[in-house]
């Protein structure tokens, strides 16, 4: 819905009626533009304007440095360009041809979210240390997207890794 | 897919049954007798914060047994209690259901202070012994200006309800009585002789959940008529249906309601606290449809 001009999604809506008073609702909303969580109270019977928000699966094509270009996966080949603000949360995990969830507000990309798990190649890391696999030590590794994560010592350049995008952590070799 | 299974587990429903038995045993020990008044009546609550569920024949499902129980008291009954379903339109949520179970009781010769002690004894019996704290509405909300302005202004009154709920959330865990509600929120409580800006009304709040609402009962029929008029004036301002005064209750009060104190306690919420569950549906056999 639309609140103070921004699209929001409702996280929680609690009906309250304290002390035999008039009922109201305590609502927690996420501002889809800023990601901030708002708390508001609404009286029963208050109406809110709906926001024209849709979420689509789209394939990431390429970035020109200013915009990130996506294509619809519905066979229409329709493309949209997302600004940096929209991809900020997913840019570390964005590999070309992977599919992302793109949230559009009035047809304009608002945010892009990565799948929970992605597979990315290691482009830079110190050489693996033999015999150290059981120690559980970690080292930094740079991925093809430019993101740097902690990986086990046995990982080498060229390995493809499975990564949990919610925590930004290494899961396994793919 | 048809959902036929209960919303509360069978284990929970057994525990609920044990709590109902504890409540009945308490009143039996105290010589408070159980009564059953009609669930359906042509008279209903005038309180602007309460909407009744109407039936096709023009009667209403009762929002509380209060009016009929007071008629019993006026007719000479001893202290009484009632344990059963009540209905409030539009109330549905994690802590609310349109149909819920209330235990309501009236104690002859008690004032609000004596009744609070009675509530403590019953709650301790169900939840185990613990101490109770008390705070006045004025100290709890801590905004004398807002309380004063809410006396005459509906919009400010609504703001005050939000402030009251904010304050309840800050009370945190524990057993609390909130006492001395502002006169505008007296409902059917008498005003204090020594301070008519506040009513002899209390609420019990446990772990942030409002559980019971009690009064040193108003017995003056003329004052009740005045409150009915001002409730209906507020109903009109808020665009709600006007509720005719309950003539049988007024006649009973003219005949004479003995000095007494009464309280209504939400049994589902008491079970929620006893079992440590977060949603009313979990303590009901079947989730009530919203209405």
Tab-separated table of C-alpha atoms in Angstrom:
chain	number	residue	atom	x	y	z
A	1	UNK	CA	0.000	0.000	0.000
A	2	UNK	CA	0.888	3.632	-0.303
A	3	UNK	CA	1.814	5.544	2.850
A	4	UNK	CA	3.135	9.092	2.815
A	5	UNK	CA	3.755	8.678	-0.893
A	6	UNK	CA	5.940	5.579	-0.518
A	7	UNK	CA	5.005	1.976	-1.278
A	8	UNK	CA	4.960	-0.210	1.826
A	9	UNK	CA	4.283	-3.815	2.627
A	10	UNK	CA	2.516	-4.848	5.836
A	11	UNK	CA	4.673	-7.003	8.101
A	12	UNK	CA	2.288	-7.246	11.034
A	13	UNK	CA	-1.206	-5.971	11.769
A	14	UNK	CA	-2.493	-6.229	15.336
A	15	UNK	CA	-6.067	-5.449	16.374
A	16	UNK	CA	-6.057	-3.530	19.692
A	17	UNK	CA	-8.882	-2.316	21.887
A	18	UNK	CA	-7.485	-1.027	25.152
A	19	UNK	CA	-9.546	-0.120	28.202
A	20	UNK	CA	-12.921	-0.427	26.468
A	21	UNK	CA	-11.883	2.294	24.046
A	22	UNK	CA	-12.377	2.498	20.321
A	23	UNK	CA	-10.572	-0.216	18.404
A	24	UNK	CA	-7.472	0.526	16.379
A	25	UNK	CA	-4.776	-1.379	14.570
A	26	UNK	CA	-1.080	-1.276	15.271
A	27	UNK	CA	0.590	-1.917	11.966
A	28	UNK	CA	4.250	-2.554	11.177
A	29	UNK	CA	5.112	-1.775	7.586
A	30	UNK	CA	8.275	-1.975	5.544
A	31	UNK	CA	8.914	0.989	3.300
A	32	UNK	CA	9.816	-0.755	0.058
A	33	UNK	CA	11.859	2.233	-1.129
A	34	UNK	CA	14.087	2.634	1.913
A	35	UNK	CA	13.716	-0.782	3.540
A	36	UNK	CA	12.906	0.961	6.837
A	37	UNK	CA	10.285	-0.457	9.157
A	38	UNK	CA	7.548	1.956	10.212
A	39	UNK	CA	5.053	1.565	13.029
A	40	UNK	CA	1.721	3.276	12.620
A	41	UNK	CA	-1.687	3.144	14.259
A	42	UNK	CA	-4.864	3.225	12.225
A	43	UNK	CA	-8.416	3.527	13.440
A	44	UNK	CA	-10.872	0.849	12.395
A	45	UNK	CA	-12.467	2.050	9.196
A	46	UNK	CA	-9.444	4.073	8.041
A	47	UNK	CA	-8.649	3.325	4.429
A	48	UNK	CA	-5.277	3.185	2.743
A	49	UNK	CA	-4.466	3.575	-0.904
A	50	UNK	CA	-3.104	0.487	-2.579
A	51	UNK	CA	0.246	0.767	-4.343
A	52	UNK	CA	0.790	-0.695	-7.796
A	53	UNK	CA	3.616	-2.994	-6.782
A	54	UNK	CA	4.495	-6.233	-8.570
A	55	UNK	CA	7.234	-8.730	-8.089
A	56	UNK	CA	8.647	-10.453	-11.162
A	57	UNK	CA	11.306	-13.065	-11.814
A	58	UNK	CA	13.810	-11.486	-14.211
A	59	UNK	CA	17.087	-12.584	-15.724
A	60	UNK	CA	20.096	-10.343	-15.099
A	61	UNK	CA	21.700	-9.441	-18.454
A	62	UNK	CA	24.539	-6.994	-17.809
A	63	UNK	CA	25.534	-3.778	-16.096
A	64	UNK	CA	26.755	-0.690	-17.930
A	65	UNK	CA	28.080	0.807	-14.690
A	66	UNK	CA	25.090	3.096	-14.273
A	67	UNK	CA	22.159	0.730	-14.768
A	68	UNK	CA	21.658	-2.987	-14.253
A	69	UNK	CA	19.645	-4.497	-17.094
A	70	UNK	CA	17.110	-7.272	-16.579
A	71	UNK	CA	14.866	-9.224	-18.930
A	72	UNK	CA	11.445	-10.708	-18.220
A	73	UNK	CA	11.370	-14.503	-18.125
A	74	UNK	CA	7.792	-14.734	-19.426
A	75	UNK	CA	8.935	-15.057	-23.019
A	76	UNK	CA	8.280	-11.389	-23.842
A	77	UNK	CA	12.020	-10.545	-23.772
A	78	UNK	CA	10.960	-7.173	-22.346
A	79	UNK	CA	13.856	-5.392	-20.624
A	80	UNK	CA	14.092	-2.944	-17.771
A	81	UNK	CA	17.015	-0.982	-16.335
A	82	UNK	CA	17.429	-0.790	-12.555
A	83	UNK	CA	19.417	2.005	-10.901
A	84	UNK	CA	22.107	1.311	-8.311
A	85	UNK	CA	19.723	2.087	-5.411
A	86	UNK	CA	17.474	-0.793	-6.492
A	87	UNK	CA	20.233	-3.401	-6.834
A	88	UNK	CA	22.202	-2.359	-3.727
A	89	UNK	CA	21.048	-5.347	-1.672
A	90	UNK	CA	21.798	-7.936	-4.362
A	91	UNK	CA	24.720	-6.537	-6.352
A	92	UNK	CA	27.319	-8.709	-4.567
A	93	UNK	CA	25.600	-11.867	-5.855
A	94	UNK	CA	24.601	-10.807	-9.353
A	95	UNK	CA	25.943	-13.081	-12.065
A	96	UNK	CA	24.786	-12.690	-15.620
A	97	UNK	CA	21.956	-15.052	-16.680
A	98	UNK	CA	20.928	-15.723	-13.069
A	99	UNK	CA	17.289	-15.035	-12.183
A	100	UNK	CA	16.380	-12.446	-9.541
A	101	UNK	CA	13.169	-11.168	-7.972
A	102	UNK	CA	12.589	-7.606	-9.160
A	103	UNK	CA	10.008	-5.461	-7.347
A	104	UNK	CA	8.408	-2.880	-9.608
A	105	UNK	CA	6.401	0.121	-8.422
A	106	UNK	CA	4.457	1.802	-11.218
A	107	UNK	CA	6.640	-0.223	-13.603
A	108	UNK	CA	9.841	1.263	-12.101
A	109	UNK	CA	12.303	-1.108	-10.386
A	110	UNK	CA	12.279	-0.513	-6.675
A	111	UNK	CA	14.411	-3.360	-5.419
A	112	UNK	CA	16.115	-6.507	-6.599
A	113	UNK	CA	16.525	-9.489	-4.344
A	114	UNK	CA	18.863	-12.401	-4.883
A	115	UNK	CA	17.822	-16.037	-4.556
A	116	UNK	CA	18.698	-17.525	-1.144
A	117	UNK	CA	21.591	-19.445	-2.695
A	118	UNK	CA	23.838	-18.521	-5.611
A	119	UNK	CA	26.845	-20.186	-7.220
A	120	UNK	CA	29.832	-17.961	-7.970
A	121	UNK	CA	33.420	-18.535	-9.102
A	122	UNK	CA	36.480	-17.606	-7.044
A	123	UNK	CA	38.708	-15.167	-8.976
A	124	UNK	CA	41.283	-14.446	-6.279
A	125	UNK	CA	42.419	-16.141	-3.079
A	126	UNK	CA	45.683	-17.227	-1.451
A	127	UNK	CA	46.862	-20.703	-2.468
A	128	UNK	CA	45.183	-23.583	-0.685
A	129	UNK	CA	47.073	-25.121	2.202
A	130	UNK	CA	47.377	-28.883	2.004
A	131	UNK	CA	46.499	-30.931	5.050
A	132	UNK	CA	44.670	-28.056	6.661
A	133	UNK	CA	41.171	-29.195	5.729
A	134	UNK	CA	40.295	-30.330	9.235
A	135	UNK	CA	41.391	-27.177	11.000
A	136	UNK	CA	38.338	-25.162	10.064
A	137	UNK	CA	40.400	-22.041	9.398
A	138	UNK	CA	39.228	-19.475	6.866
A	139	UNK	CA	40.740	-16.949	4.451
A	140	UNK	CA	39.299	-14.211	2.227
A	141	UNK	CA	38.336	-15.004	-1.376
A	142	UNK	CA	37.232	-12.602	-4.112
A	143	UNK	CA	34.308	-13.785	-6.260
A	144	UNK	CA	33.572	-13.040	-9.928
A	145	UNK	CA	31.113	-10.342	-8.816
A	146	UNK	CA	33.806	-8.548	-6.802
A	147	UNK	CA	32.349	-9.611	-3.455
A	148	UNK	CA	34.845	-10.809	-0.846
A	149	UNK	CA	33.769	-13.619	1.514
A	150	UNK	CA	35.480	-15.908	4.055
A	151	UNK	CA	36.123	-19.412	2.706
A	152	UNK	CA	37.833	-22.563	4.041
A	153	UNK	CA	41.585	-22.813	3.463
A	154	UNK	CA	41.304	-25.575	0.792
A	155	UNK	CA	39.403	-23.356	-1.693
A	156	UNK	CA	41.325	-22.427	-4.847
A	157	UNK	CA	40.995	-19.915	-7.664
A	158	UNK	CA	38.526	-21.244	-10.223
A	159	UNK	CA	36.409	-23.145	-7.665
A	160	UNK	CA	32.666	-22.502	-7.922
A	161	UNK	CA	31.103	-21.940	-4.501
A	162	UNK	CA	27.575	-22.140	-3.165
A	163	UNK	CA	26.808	-19.042	-1.060
A	164	UNK	CA	23.909	-18.177	1.209
A	165	UNK	CA	23.006	-14.626	0.143
A	166	UNK	CA	21.045	-13.906	3.348
A	167	UNK	CA	24.112	-14.277	5.549
A	168	UNK	CA	26.734	-13.740	2.845
A	169	UNK	CA	28.414	-16.962	3.974
A	170	UNK	CA	30.121	-19.815	2.135
A	171	UNK	CA	28.052	-23.027	2.145
A	172	UNK	CA	30.018	-25.539	0.074
A	173	UNK	CA	31.785	-26.127	-3.187
A	174	UNK	CA	29.170	-26.302	-5.937
B	1	UNK	CA	-9.434	-28.046	1.402
B	2	UNK	CA	-11.874	-28.285	4.297
B	3	UNK	CA	-10.292	-27.682	7.694
B	4	UNK	CA	-12.202	-29.768	10.205
B	5	UNK	CA	-9.570	-30.067	12.912
B	6	UNK	CA	-9.775	-28.024	16.137
B	7	UNK	CA	-7.672	-24.844	16.360
B	8	UNK	CA	-6.621	-25.706	19.930
B	9	UNK	CA	-4.819	-28.983	20.576
B	10	UNK	CA	-6.628	-31.668	22.541
B	11	UNK	CA	-3.952	-31.317	25.269
B	12	UNK	CA	-4.694	-27.580	25.498
B	13	UNK	CA	-8.443	-28.174	25.645
B	14	UNK	CA	-7.943	-30.573	28.562
B	15	UNK	CA	-5.959	-27.918	30.411
B	16	UNK	CA	-8.670	-25.388	29.604
B	17	UNK	CA	-11.291	-27.695	31.114
B	18	UNK	CA	-9.196	-27.979	34.301
B	19	UNK	CA	-9.056	-24.175	34.575
B	20	UNK	CA	-12.850	-23.913	34.177
B	21	UNK	CA	-13.197	-26.453	36.982
B	22	UNK	CA	-10.840	-24.431	39.227
B	23	UNK	CA	-12.908	-21.277	38.608
B	24	UNK	CA	-16.176	-23.043	39.461
B	25	UNK	CA	-14.631	-24.629	42.576
B	26	UNK	CA	-13.465	-21.202	43.772
B	27	UNK	CA	-16.930	-19.667	43.509
B	28	UNK	CA	-18.532	-22.680	45.079
B	29	UNK	CA	-16.207	-22.309	48.106
B	30	UNK	CA	-17.056	-18.622	48.304
B	31	UNK	CA	-20.804	-19.305	48.168
B	32	UNK	CA	-21.153	-17.334	44.962
B	33	UNK	CA	-23.831	-19.091	42.935
B	34	UNK	CA	-23.739	-19.797	39.230
B	35	UNK	CA	-26.488	-18.294	37.074
B	36	UNK	CA	-27.334	-18.531	33.397
B	37	UNK	CA	-29.053	-15.565	31.780
B	38	UNK	CA	-30.187	-15.556	28.127
B	39	UNK	CA	-27.424	-15.187	25.555
B	40	UNK	CA	-29.952	-13.369	23.330
B	41	UNK	CA	-31.808	-10.264	24.481
B	42	UNK	CA	-33.574	-7.249	22.971
B	43	UNK	CA	-31.475	-4.905	25.134
B	44	UNK	CA	-27.776	-4.499	24.559
B	45	UNK	CA	-24.700	-2.473	25.508
B	46	UNK	CA	-24.858	1.277	24.936
B	47	UNK	CA	-21.107	1.770	25.295
B	48	UNK	CA	-19.853	3.444	22.086
B	49	UNK	CA	-16.767	1.203	22.072
B	50	UNK	CA	-18.845	-1.964	21.905
B	51	UNK	CA	-20.766	-3.192	18.864
B	52	UNK	CA	-23.294	-5.949	19.354
B	53	UNK	CA	-24.005	-8.739	16.923
B	54	UNK	CA	-27.642	-8.496	15.918
B	55	UNK	CA	-29.974	-11.376	15.174
B	56	UNK	CA	-32.623	-11.261	12.399
B	57	UNK	CA	-35.510	-10.877	14.866
B	58	UNK	CA	-34.037	-7.581	16.164
B	59	UNK	CA	-32.482	-9.065	19.295
B	60	UNK	CA	-28.772	-9.055	20.117
B	61	UNK	CA	-26.254	-11.633	21.241
B	62	UNK	CA	-25.090	-10.354	24.615
B	63	UNK	CA	-21.763	-8.508	24.866
B	64	UNK	CA	-21.791	-9.216	28.611
B	65	UNK	CA	-24.336	-10.595	31.065
B	66	UNK	CA	-24.137	-7.400	33.120
B	67	UNK	CA	-27.636	-5.952	32.679
B	68	UNK	CA	-29.447	-9.209	33.330
B	69	UNK	CA	-27.233	-10.138	36.280
B	70	UNK	CA	-27.954	-6.753	37.867
B	71	UNK	CA	-31.673	-7.417	37.493
B	72	UNK	CA	-31.134	-10.642	39.448
B	73	UNK	CA	-29.303	-8.706	42.178
B	74	UNK	CA	-32.099	-6.112	42.337
B	75	UNK	CA	-34.557	-8.991	42.719
B	76	UNK	CA	-32.737	-10.187	45.841
B	77	UNK	CA	-30.250	-12.779	44.621
B	78	UNK	CA	-27.076	-13.387	46.646
B	79	UNK	CA	-23.618	-12.923	45.075
B	80	UNK	CA	-23.629	-14.535	41.630
B	81	UNK	CA	-21.337	-15.527	38.789
B	82	UNK	CA	-21.814	-16.503	35.189
B	83	UNK	CA	-19.375	-18.373	32.973
B	84	UNK	CA	-20.237	-18.479	29.312
B	85	UNK	CA	-19.999	-17.031	25.822
B	86	UNK	CA	-20.317	-13.329	24.975
B	87	UNK	CA	-20.149	-11.692	21.551
B	88	UNK	CA	-18.633	-8.465	20.231
B	89	UNK	CA	-18.891	-7.547	16.573
B	90	UNK	CA	-15.740	-6.696	14.672
B	91	UNK	CA	-13.292	-7.842	17.340
B	92	UNK	CA	-10.925	-10.282	15.813
B	93	UNK	CA	-7.176	-10.678	16.184
B	94	UNK	CA	-4.404	-12.416	18.042
B	95	UNK	CA	-5.972	-11.501	21.404
B	96	UNK	CA	-9.577	-11.036	20.291
B	97	UNK	CA	-12.367	-13.219	19.015
B	98	UNK	CA	-15.929	-12.193	18.172
B	99	UNK	CA	-17.219	-14.906	20.514
B	100	UNK	CA	-15.281	-15.400	23.709
B	101	UNK	CA	-15.770	-16.859	27.158
B	102	UNK	CA	-16.270	-14.539	30.065
B	103	UNK	CA	-16.570	-15.142	33.759
B	104	UNK	CA	-18.506	-12.299	35.284
B	105	UNK	CA	-19.329	-12.017	38.973
B	106	UNK	CA	-20.997	-9.681	41.441
B	107	UNK	CA	-20.269	-9.521	45.151
B	108	UNK	CA	-22.832	-7.999	47.483
B	109	UNK	CA	-21.363	-5.542	49.991
B	110	UNK	CA	-17.979	-5.361	48.228
B	111	UNK	CA	-16.386	-2.182	46.948
B	112	UNK	CA	-13.757	-2.111	44.186
B	113	UNK	CA	-10.870	-2.602	46.655
B	114	UNK	CA	-12.478	-5.714	48.179
B	115	UNK	CA	-13.282	-7.042	44.709
B	116	UNK	CA	-9.654	-6.614	43.587
B	117	UNK	CA	-8.639	-8.875	46.501
B	118	UNK	CA	-11.202	-11.408	45.291
B	119	UNK	CA	-9.751	-11.230	41.754
B	120	UNK	CA	-6.245	-11.818	43.185
B	121	UNK	CA	-7.423	-14.932	45.001
B	122	UNK	CA	-9.046	-16.406	41.908
B	123	UNK	CA	-6.092	-15.577	39.632
B	124	UNK	CA	-3.627	-16.991	42.145
B	125	UNK	CA	-5.682	-20.168	42.253
B	126	UNK	CA	-5.421	-20.553	38.462
B	127	UNK	CA	-1.943	-19.181	37.712
B	128	UNK	CA	-0.169	-19.835	41.016
B	129	UNK	CA	0.649	-17.368	43.778
B	130	UNK	CA	2.370	-14.141	42.769
B	131	UNK	CA	2.266	-10.548	43.909
B	132	UNK	CA	0.077	-7.871	42.325
B	133	UNK	CA	0.996	-4.241	41.804
B	134	UNK	CA	-1.324	-1.318	41.418
B	135	UNK	CA	-1.099	1.926	39.453
B	136	UNK	CA	-3.695	4.610	38.849
B	137	UNK	CA	-4.729	5.355	35.262
B	138	UNK	CA	-3.400	8.881	35.695
B	139	UNK	CA	0.068	7.726	36.832
B	140	UNK	CA	0.196	5.024	34.186
B	141	UNK	CA	-0.569	7.299	31.233
B	142	UNK	CA	1.358	10.191	32.812
B	143	UNK	CA	-0.219	12.883	30.640
B	144	UNK	CA	-2.700	14.912	32.686
B	145	UNK	CA	-3.290	17.330	29.821
B	146	UNK	CA	-4.263	14.560	27.389
B	147	UNK	CA	-6.593	13.005	29.985
B	148	UNK	CA	-8.243	16.372	30.641
B	149	UNK	CA	-8.762	17.159	26.949
B	150	UNK	CA	-10.085	13.636	26.262
B	151	UNK	CA	-12.955	14.378	28.609
B	152	UNK	CA	-14.760	16.442	25.979
B	153	UNK	CA	-13.114	15.635	22.654
B	154	UNK	CA	-13.701	12.284	20.864
B	155	UNK	CA	-10.560	12.540	18.721
B	156	UNK	CA	-8.423	13.213	21.798
B	157	UNK	CA	-10.205	10.339	23.557
B	158	UNK	CA	-9.021	8.042	20.747
B	159	UNK	CA	-5.463	9.386	21.131
B	160	UNK	CA	-5.674	8.687	24.844
B	161	UNK	CA	-6.586	5.056	24.119
B	162	UNK	CA	-3.404	4.726	22.049
B	163	UNK	CA	-1.374	6.344	24.863
B	164	UNK	CA	-3.000	3.945	27.363
B	165	UNK	CA	-2.096	0.960	25.172
B	166	UNK	CA	1.482	2.274	24.776
B	167	UNK	CA	1.725	2.507	28.561
B	168	UNK	CA	0.323	-1.019	29.051
B	169	UNK	CA	3.019	-2.360	26.712
B	170	UNK	CA	5.670	-0.616	28.826
B	171	UNK	CA	4.347	-2.173	32.065
B	172	UNK	CA	6.070	-5.392	31.063
B	173	UNK	CA	5.576	-8.761	32.709
B	174	UNK	CA	3.769	-9.112	36.013
B	175	UNK	CA	0.279	-8.756	37.484
B	176	UNK	CA	-1.057	-5.220	37.594
B	177	UNK	CA	-4.230	-3.444	38.563
B	178	UNK	CA	-4.884	-0.172	36.796
B	179	UNK	CA	-7.280	1.814	38.984
B	180	UNK	CA	-9.231	5.073	39.034
B	181	UNK	CA	-10.145	5.415	35.361
B	182	UNK	CA	-11.092	8.913	34.157
B	183	UNK	CA	-14.766	9.774	34.729
B	184	UNK	CA	-15.483	9.700	30.989
B	185	UNK	CA	-14.482	6.036	31.018
B	186	UNK	CA	-16.559	5.209	34.097
B	187	UNK	CA	-18.843	2.917	32.049
B	188	UNK	CA	-21.139	1.534	34.801
B	189	UNK	CA	-18.856	2.291	37.759
B	190	UNK	CA	-19.709	4.926	40.330
B	191	UNK	CA	-17.550	8.040	40.547
B	192	UNK	CA	-15.404	8.489	43.633
B	193	UNK	CA	-17.041	10.572	46.354
B	194	UNK	CA	-13.755	12.301	47.172
B	195	UNK	CA	-12.743	12.856	43.520
B	196	UNK	CA	-15.549	12.806	40.941
B	197	UNK	CA	-13.032	13.162	38.075
B	198	UNK	CA	-12.252	9.470	38.492
B	199	UNK	CA	-14.352	6.316	38.590
B	200	UNK	CA	-14.190	3.353	40.955
B	201	UNK	CA	-13.201	1.181	37.992
B	202	UNK	CA	-10.184	-1.089	37.673
B	203	UNK	CA	-8.610	-3.333	35.099
B	204	UNK	CA	-6.394	-6.346	35.658
B	205	UNK	CA	-3.413	-6.554	33.296
B	206	UNK	CA	-1.147	-9.591	33.309
B	207	UNK	CA	2.020	-9.658	31.205
B	208	UNK	CA	0.635	-6.811	29.121
B	209	UNK	CA	-2.673	-8.573	28.442
B	210	UNK	CA	-5.890	-6.884	29.657
B	211	UNK	CA	-7.731	-9.564	31.510
B	212	UNK	CA	-10.549	-8.137	33.613
B	213	UNK	CA	-12.582	-5.004	34.075
B	214	UNK	CA	-14.337	-4.267	37.366
B	215	UNK	CA	-16.528	-1.644	38.991
B	216	UNK	CA	-17.865	-0.551	42.317
B	217	UNK	CA	-21.269	-0.578	40.664
B	218	UNK	CA	-23.275	2.505	39.889
B	219	UNK	CA	-26.662	2.112	41.586
B	220	UNK	CA	-28.258	5.464	40.736
B	221	UNK	CA	-30.855	5.014	37.953
B	222	UNK	CA	-30.885	8.733	37.072
B	223	UNK	CA	-27.121	8.773	36.635
B	224	UNK	CA	-27.403	5.649	34.474
B	225	UNK	CA	-29.993	7.450	32.286
B	226	UNK	CA	-27.595	10.381	31.877
B	227	UNK	CA	-24.749	8.079	30.868
B	228	UNK	CA	-27.012	6.356	28.369
B	229	UNK	CA	-27.858	9.730	26.825
B	230	UNK	CA	-24.225	10.777	26.574
B	231	UNK	CA	-23.226	7.365	25.143
B	232	UNK	CA	-25.890	7.722	22.476
B	233	UNK	CA	-24.817	11.308	21.740
B	234	UNK	CA	-21.281	9.976	21.169
B	235	UNK	CA	-22.645	7.124	19.046
B	236	UNK	CA	-24.372	9.706	16.823
B	237	UNK	CA	-21.197	11.816	16.527
B	238	UNK	CA	-19.296	8.715	15.497
B	239	UNK	CA	-21.939	7.707	12.964
B	240	UNK	CA	-22.942	4.581	14.916
B	241	UNK	CA	-26.420	3.202	15.514
B	242	UNK	CA	-28.156	4.535	18.618
B	243	UNK	CA	-28.918	1.897	21.267
B	244	UNK	CA	-32.145	2.336	23.230
B	245	UNK	CA	-31.750	2.308	27.013
B	246	UNK	CA	-32.515	-1.002	28.721
B	247	UNK	CA	-35.790	-0.114	30.434
B	248	UNK	CA	-35.809	-3.346	32.443
B	249	UNK	CA	-32.380	-2.529	33.899
B	250	UNK	CA	-33.442	1.049	34.683
B	251	UNK	CA	-36.629	-0.189	36.379
B	252	UNK	CA	-34.616	-2.723	38.380
B	253	UNK	CA	-32.224	0.007	39.497
B	254	UNK	CA	-35.107	2.237	40.502
B	255	UNK	CA	-36.410	-0.657	42.559
B	256	UNK	CA	-32.912	-0.784	44.098
B	257	UNK	CA	-29.607	-2.369	43.209
B	258	UNK	CA	-27.857	-3.300	46.458
B	259	UNK	CA	-24.308	-1.983	46.977
B	260	UNK	CA	-22.073	-4.384	45.137
B	261	UNK	CA	-18.971	-4.662	43.021
B	262	UNK	CA	-18.727	-6.657	39.812
B	263	UNK	CA	-16.022	-7.747	37.402
B	264	UNK	CA	-15.783	-9.580	34.097
B	265	UNK	CA	-12.706	-11.618	33.262
B	266	UNK	CA	-11.739	-12.994	29.861
B	267	UNK	CA	-11.357	-16.736	30.375
B	268	UNK	CA	-9.655	-17.428	27.030
B	269	UNK	CA	-6.951	-14.894	27.863
B	270	UNK	CA	-6.521	-16.377	31.333
B	271	UNK	CA	-5.970	-19.766	29.682
B	272	UNK	CA	-3.523	-18.146	27.221
B	273	UNK	CA	-1.454	-16.828	30.139
B	274	UNK	CA	-1.681	-20.075	32.087
B	275	UNK	CA	-0.434	-22.070	29.101
B	276	UNK	CA	1.966	-19.441	27.792
B	277	UNK	CA	0.419	-19.282	24.318
B	278	UNK	CA	0.360	-16.238	22.124
B	279	UNK	CA	-2.843	-16.550	20.139
B	280	UNK	CA	-6.447	-16.900	21.295
B	281	UNK	CA	-7.184	-19.439	18.542
B	282	UNK	CA	-4.843	-21.877	20.266
B	283	UNK	CA	-7.067	-22.056	23.371
B	284	UNK	CA	-10.381	-22.375	21.502
B	285	UNK	CA	-11.870	-25.652	20.336
B	286	UNK	CA	-12.545	-24.028	16.990
B	287	UNK	CA	-11.421	-20.665	15.747
B	288	UNK	CA	-14.458	-18.373	15.651
B	289	UNK	CA	-15.348	-16.903	12.282
B	290	UNK	CA	-14.767	-13.112	12.191
B	291	UNK	CA	-17.982	-11.067	12.280
